[in-house]
Every structure is written in C-alpha cells, then in structure tokens.
Amino acid sequence: MKQNNVDPFSANGRAKMLRELAKITDIQTAKKAQKLFNELIQSYGLSHLFE
C-alpha cells in the first residue's frame, strides 16, 4: 500500500489492491486477504466507512 496510491475505502481501490496482491502472490492469498479485511471491518464496526 505504501508503494501504490490505492484508496482502501472505495470498492474500486480495494479491488485494485487485491488484484495487485494476486499478481504478487496468488488468487487464493488475495481471497484470504479480502476475507480477513472484511472481517476486521465488521469486527470493529467500521463498515460505514467503506463503500
């Protein structure tokens, strides 16, 4: 995230971030990262900040 200008608060930004992660690692890792990110958002009650 430090190297790319990606807005993690927008759906498009998160999708771009996960596509880049999939290129670096693999699609399964990107899907796990997305699931973890969504779980963190929900557990802290921050879903109102994300589109």
CSV table of N, CA, C and O in Angstrom, one decimal:
chain,number,residue,atom,x,y,z
A,1,MET,N,0.8,-1.2,0.0
A,1,MET,CA,0.0,0.0,0.0
A,1,MET,C,0.9,1.3,0.0
A,1,MET,O,0.4,2.3,-0.5
A,2,LYS,N,2.0,1.2,0.6
A,2,LYS,CA,2.9,2.3,0.6
A,2,LYS,C,3.4,2.7,-0.8
A,2,LYS,O,3.6,3.9,-1.1
A,3,GLN,N,3.5,1.7,-1.6
A,3,GLN,CA,4.1,2.0,-3.0
A,3,GLN,C,3.0,2.4,-4.0
A,3,GLN,O,3.4,2.9,-5.0
A,4,ASN,N,1.8,2.1,-3.7
A,4,ASN,CA,0.7,2.4,-4.6
A,4,ASN,C,-0.3,3.4,-4.0
A,4,ASN,O,-0.5,3.4,-2.9
A,5,ASN,N,-0.8,4.3,-4.9
A,5,ASN,CA,-1.9,5.2,-4.5
A,5,ASN,C,-3.2,4.5,-4.7
A,5,ASN,O,-3.9,4.6,-5.7
A,6,VAL,N,-3.6,3.7,-3.6
A,6,VAL,CA,-4.9,3.0,-3.7
A,6,VAL,C,-5.7,3.4,-2.5
A,6,VAL,O,-5.2,3.6,-1.4
A,7,ASP,N,-7.0,3.7,-2.8
A,7,ASP,CA,-7.9,4.1,-1.7
A,7,ASP,C,-8.6,2.9,-1.2
A,7,ASP,O,-9.5,2.4,-1.8
A,8,PRO,N,-8.2,2.4,0.0
A,8,PRO,CA,-8.8,1.2,0.5
A,8,PRO,C,-10.3,1.4,1.0
A,8,PRO,O,-11.0,0.4,1.3
A,9,PHE,N,-10.7,2.7,1.0
A,9,PHE,CA,-12.1,2.9,1.5
A,9,PHE,C,-13.1,2.8,0.3
A,9,PHE,O,-14.3,2.7,0.6
A,10,SER,N,-12.6,2.8,-0.9
A,10,SER,CA,-13.5,2.6,-2.1
A,10,SER,C,-13.5,1.2,-2.5
A,10,SER,O,-12.4,0.5,-2.5
A,11,ALA,N,-14.6,0.7,-3.1
A,11,ALA,CA,-14.6,-0.7,-3.6
A,11,ALA,C,-13.7,-0.9,-4.7
A,11,ALA,O,-13.0,-1.9,-4.8
A,12,ASN,N,-13.5,0.1,-5.6
A,12,ASN,CA,-12.6,0.0,-6.7
A,12,ASN,C,-11.2,0.0,-6.2
A,12,ASN,O,-10.3,-0.8,-6.8
A,13,GLY,N,-10.8,0.8,-5.2
A,13,GLY,CA,-9.5,0.8,-4.7
A,13,GLY,C,-9.1,-0.5,-4.1
A,13,GLY,O,-8.0,-1.0,-4.3
A,14,ARG,N,-10.1,-1.1,-3.3
A,14,ARG,CA,-9.8,-2.4,-2.7
A,14,ARG,C,-9.7,-3.5,-3.8
A,14,ARG,O,-8.8,-4.4,-3.7
A,15,ALA,N,-10.5,-3.4,-4.8
A,15,ALA,CA,-10.4,-4.4,-5.9
A,15,ALA,C,-9.0,-4.3,-6.6
A,15,ALA,O,-8.4,-5.4,-6.8
A,16,LYS,N,-8.6,-3.1,-6.8
A,16,LYS,CA,-7.2,-2.9,-7.4
A,16,LYS,C,-6.1,-3.5,-6.5
A,16,LYS,O,-5.2,-4.1,-7.0
A,17,MET,N,-6.3,-3.2,-5.2
A,17,MET,CA,-5.3,-3.6,-4.3
A,17,MET,C,-5.2,-5.2,-4.3
A,17,MET,O,-4.1,-5.8,-4.3
A,18,LEU,N,-6.4,-5.8,-4.3
A,18,LEU,CA,-6.4,-7.3,-4.3
A,18,LEU,C,-5.9,-7.9,-5.6
A,18,LEU,O,-5.3,-8.9,-5.6
A,19,ARG,N,-6.2,-7.2,-6.7
A,19,ARG,CA,-5.6,-7.7,-8.0
A,19,ARG,C,-4.1,-7.7,-8.0
A,19,ARG,O,-3.4,-8.6,-8.4
A,20,GLU,N,-3.6,-6.6,-7.4
A,20,GLU,CA,-2.1,-6.5,-7.3
A,20,GLU,C,-1.5,-7.5,-6.4
A,20,GLU,O,-0.5,-8.1,-6.7
A,21,LEU,N,-2.2,-7.8,-5.3
A,21,LEU,CA,-1.8,-8.8,-4.4
A,21,LEU,C,-1.8,-10.2,-5.1
A,21,LEU,O,-0.9,-11.0,-4.9
A,22,ALA,N,-2.8,-10.5,-5.9
A,22,ALA,CA,-2.9,-11.7,-6.6
A,22,ALA,C,-1.8,-11.9,-7.6
A,22,ALA,O,-1.3,-13.0,-7.8
A,23,LYS,N,-1.4,-10.8,-8.2
A,23,LYS,CA,-0.2,-10.9,-9.1
A,23,LYS,C,1.1,-11.2,-8.4
A,23,LYS,O,1.9,-12.0,-8.9
A,24,ILE,N,1.2,-10.6,-7.2
A,24,ILE,CA,2.5,-10.9,-6.4
A,24,ILE,C,2.5,-12.3,-5.8
A,24,ILE,O,3.5,-12.9,-5.8
A,25,THR,N,1.3,-12.7,-5.3
A,25,THR,CA,1.2,-14.0,-4.6
A,25,THR,C,0.4,-15.0,-5.5
A,25,THR,O,0.9,-15.5,-6.4
A,26,ASP,N,-0.8,-15.2,-5.1
A,26,ASP,CA,-1.7,-16.0,-5.9
A,26,ASP,C,-3.2,-15.6,-5.6
A,26,ASP,O,-3.4,-14.9,-4.6
A,27,ILE,N,-4.1,-16.1,-6.3
A,27,ILE,CA,-5.5,-15.7,-6.2
A,27,ILE,C,-6.1,-16.2,-4.8
A,27,ILE,O,-6.9,-15.5,-4.2
A,28,GLN,N,-5.6,-17.3,-4.3
A,28,GLN,CA,-6.1,-17.8,-3.0
A,28,GLN,C,-5.7,-16.9,-1.9
A,28,GLN,O,-6.4,-16.6,-1.0
A,29,THR,N,-4.5,-16.4,-2.0
A,29,THR,CA,-3.9,-15.5,-0.9
A,29,THR,C,-4.7,-14.2,-1.0
A,29,THR,O,-5.1,-13.6,0.1
A,30,ALA,N,-5.0,-13.7,-2.2
A,30,ALA,CA,-5.8,-12.5,-2.3
A,30,ALA,C,-7.2,-12.6,-1.7
A,30,ALA,O,-7.7,-11.7,-1.1
A,31,LYS,N,-7.8,-13.8,-2.0
A,31,LYS,CA,-9.1,-14.0,-1.4
A,31,LYS,C,-9.1,-14.1,0.1
A,31,LYS,O,-10.0,-13.6,0.7
A,32,LYS,N,-8.1,-14.7,0.6
A,32,LYS,CA,-8.0,-14.8,2.1
A,32,LYS,C,-7.7,-13.4,2.7
A,32,LYS,O,-8.3,-13.1,3.7
A,33,ALA,N,-7.0,-12.6,2.0
A,33,ALA,CA,-6.7,-11.2,2.5
A,33,ALA,C,-8.0,-10.4,2.4
A,33,ALA,O,-8.3,-9.7,3.4
A,34,GLN,N,-8.8,-10.6,1.4
A,34,GLN,CA,-10.1,-9.9,1.3
A,34,GLN,C,-11.0,-10.3,2.4
A,34,GLN,O,-11.7,-9.5,3.0
A,35,LYS,N,-11.1,-11.6,2.7
A,35,LYS,CA,-11.9,-12.1,3.8
A,35,LYS,C,-11.5,-11.6,5.1
A,35,LYS,O,-12.3,-11.1,5.9
A,36,LEU,N,-10.2,-11.6,5.4
A,36,LEU,CA,-9.6,-11.0,6.6
A,36,LEU,C,-10.0,-9.5,6.7
A,36,LEU,O,-10.4,-9.1,7.8
A,37,PHE,N,-9.8,-8.8,5.7
A,37,PHE,CA,-10.0,-7.4,5.7
A,37,PHE,C,-11.5,-7.1,6.0
A,37,PHE,O,-11.8,-6.3,6.8
A,38,ASN,N,-12.4,-7.9,5.4
A,38,ASN,CA,-13.8,-7.7,5.6
A,38,ASN,C,-14.2,-8.1,7.1
A,38,ASN,O,-15.0,-7.4,7.7
A,39,GLU,N,-13.6,-9.1,7.6
A,39,GLU,CA,-13.8,-9.5,9.0
A,39,GLU,C,-13.3,-8.4,9.9
A,39,GLU,O,-14.0,-8.1,10.9
A,40,LEU,N,-12.2,-7.8,9.7
A,40,LEU,CA,-11.7,-6.7,10.5
A,40,LEU,C,-12.7,-5.5,10.5
A,40,LEU,O,-12.9,-4.9,11.5
A,41,ILE,N,-13.1,-5.2,9.3
A,41,ILE,CA,-14.1,-4.1,9.2
A,41,ILE,C,-15.3,-4.3,10.0
A,41,ILE,O,-15.8,-3.5,10.7
A,42,GLN,N,-15.8,-5.5,9.9
A,42,GLN,CA,-17.1,-5.9,10.6
A,42,GLN,C,-16.8,-5.9,12.1
A,42,GLN,O,-17.6,-5.4,12.9
A,43,SER,N,-15.7,-6.5,12.5
A,43,SER,CA,-15.5,-6.7,14.0
A,43,SER,C,-15.3,-5.4,14.7
A,43,SER,O,-15.6,-5.2,15.9
A,44,TYR,N,-14.8,-4.4,14.0
A,44,TYR,CA,-14.6,-3.1,14.6
A,44,TYR,C,-15.7,-2.1,14.3
A,44,TYR,O,-15.7,-0.9,14.7
A,45,GLY,N,-16.7,-2.6,13.6
A,45,GLY,CA,-17.9,-1.8,13.3
A,45,GLY,C,-17.6,-0.6,12.4
A,45,GLY,O,-18.1,0.5,12.6
A,46,LEU,N,-16.7,-0.8,11.5
A,46,LEU,CA,-16.3,0.3,10.6
A,46,LEU,C,-16.9,0.2,9.2
A,46,LEU,O,-16.5,0.9,8.3
A,47,SER,N,-17.9,-0.6,9.0
A,47,SER,CA,-18.5,-0.8,7.7
A,47,SER,C,-19.0,0.5,7.1
A,47,SER,O,-19.1,0.6,5.9
A,48,HIS,N,-19.4,1.4,7.9
A,48,HIS,CA,-20.0,2.7,7.4
A,48,HIS,C,-18.9,3.5,6.7
A,48,HIS,O,-19.2,4.4,6.0
A,49,LEU,N,-17.6,3.2,7.0
A,49,LEU,CA,-16.5,4.0,6.3
A,49,LEU,C,-16.2,3.4,4.9
A,49,LEU,O,-15.5,4.1,4.2
A,50,PHE,N,-16.6,2.2,4.6
A,50,PHE,CA,-16.3,1.6,3.4
A,50,PHE,C,-17.5,1.5,2.5
A,50,PHE,O,-18.5,1.1,2.9
A,51,GLU,N,-17.3,1.8,1.2
A,51,GLU,CA,-18.4,1.8,0.2
A,51,GLU,C,-18.7,0.4,-0.1
A,51,GLU,O,-17.9,-0.5,-0.2
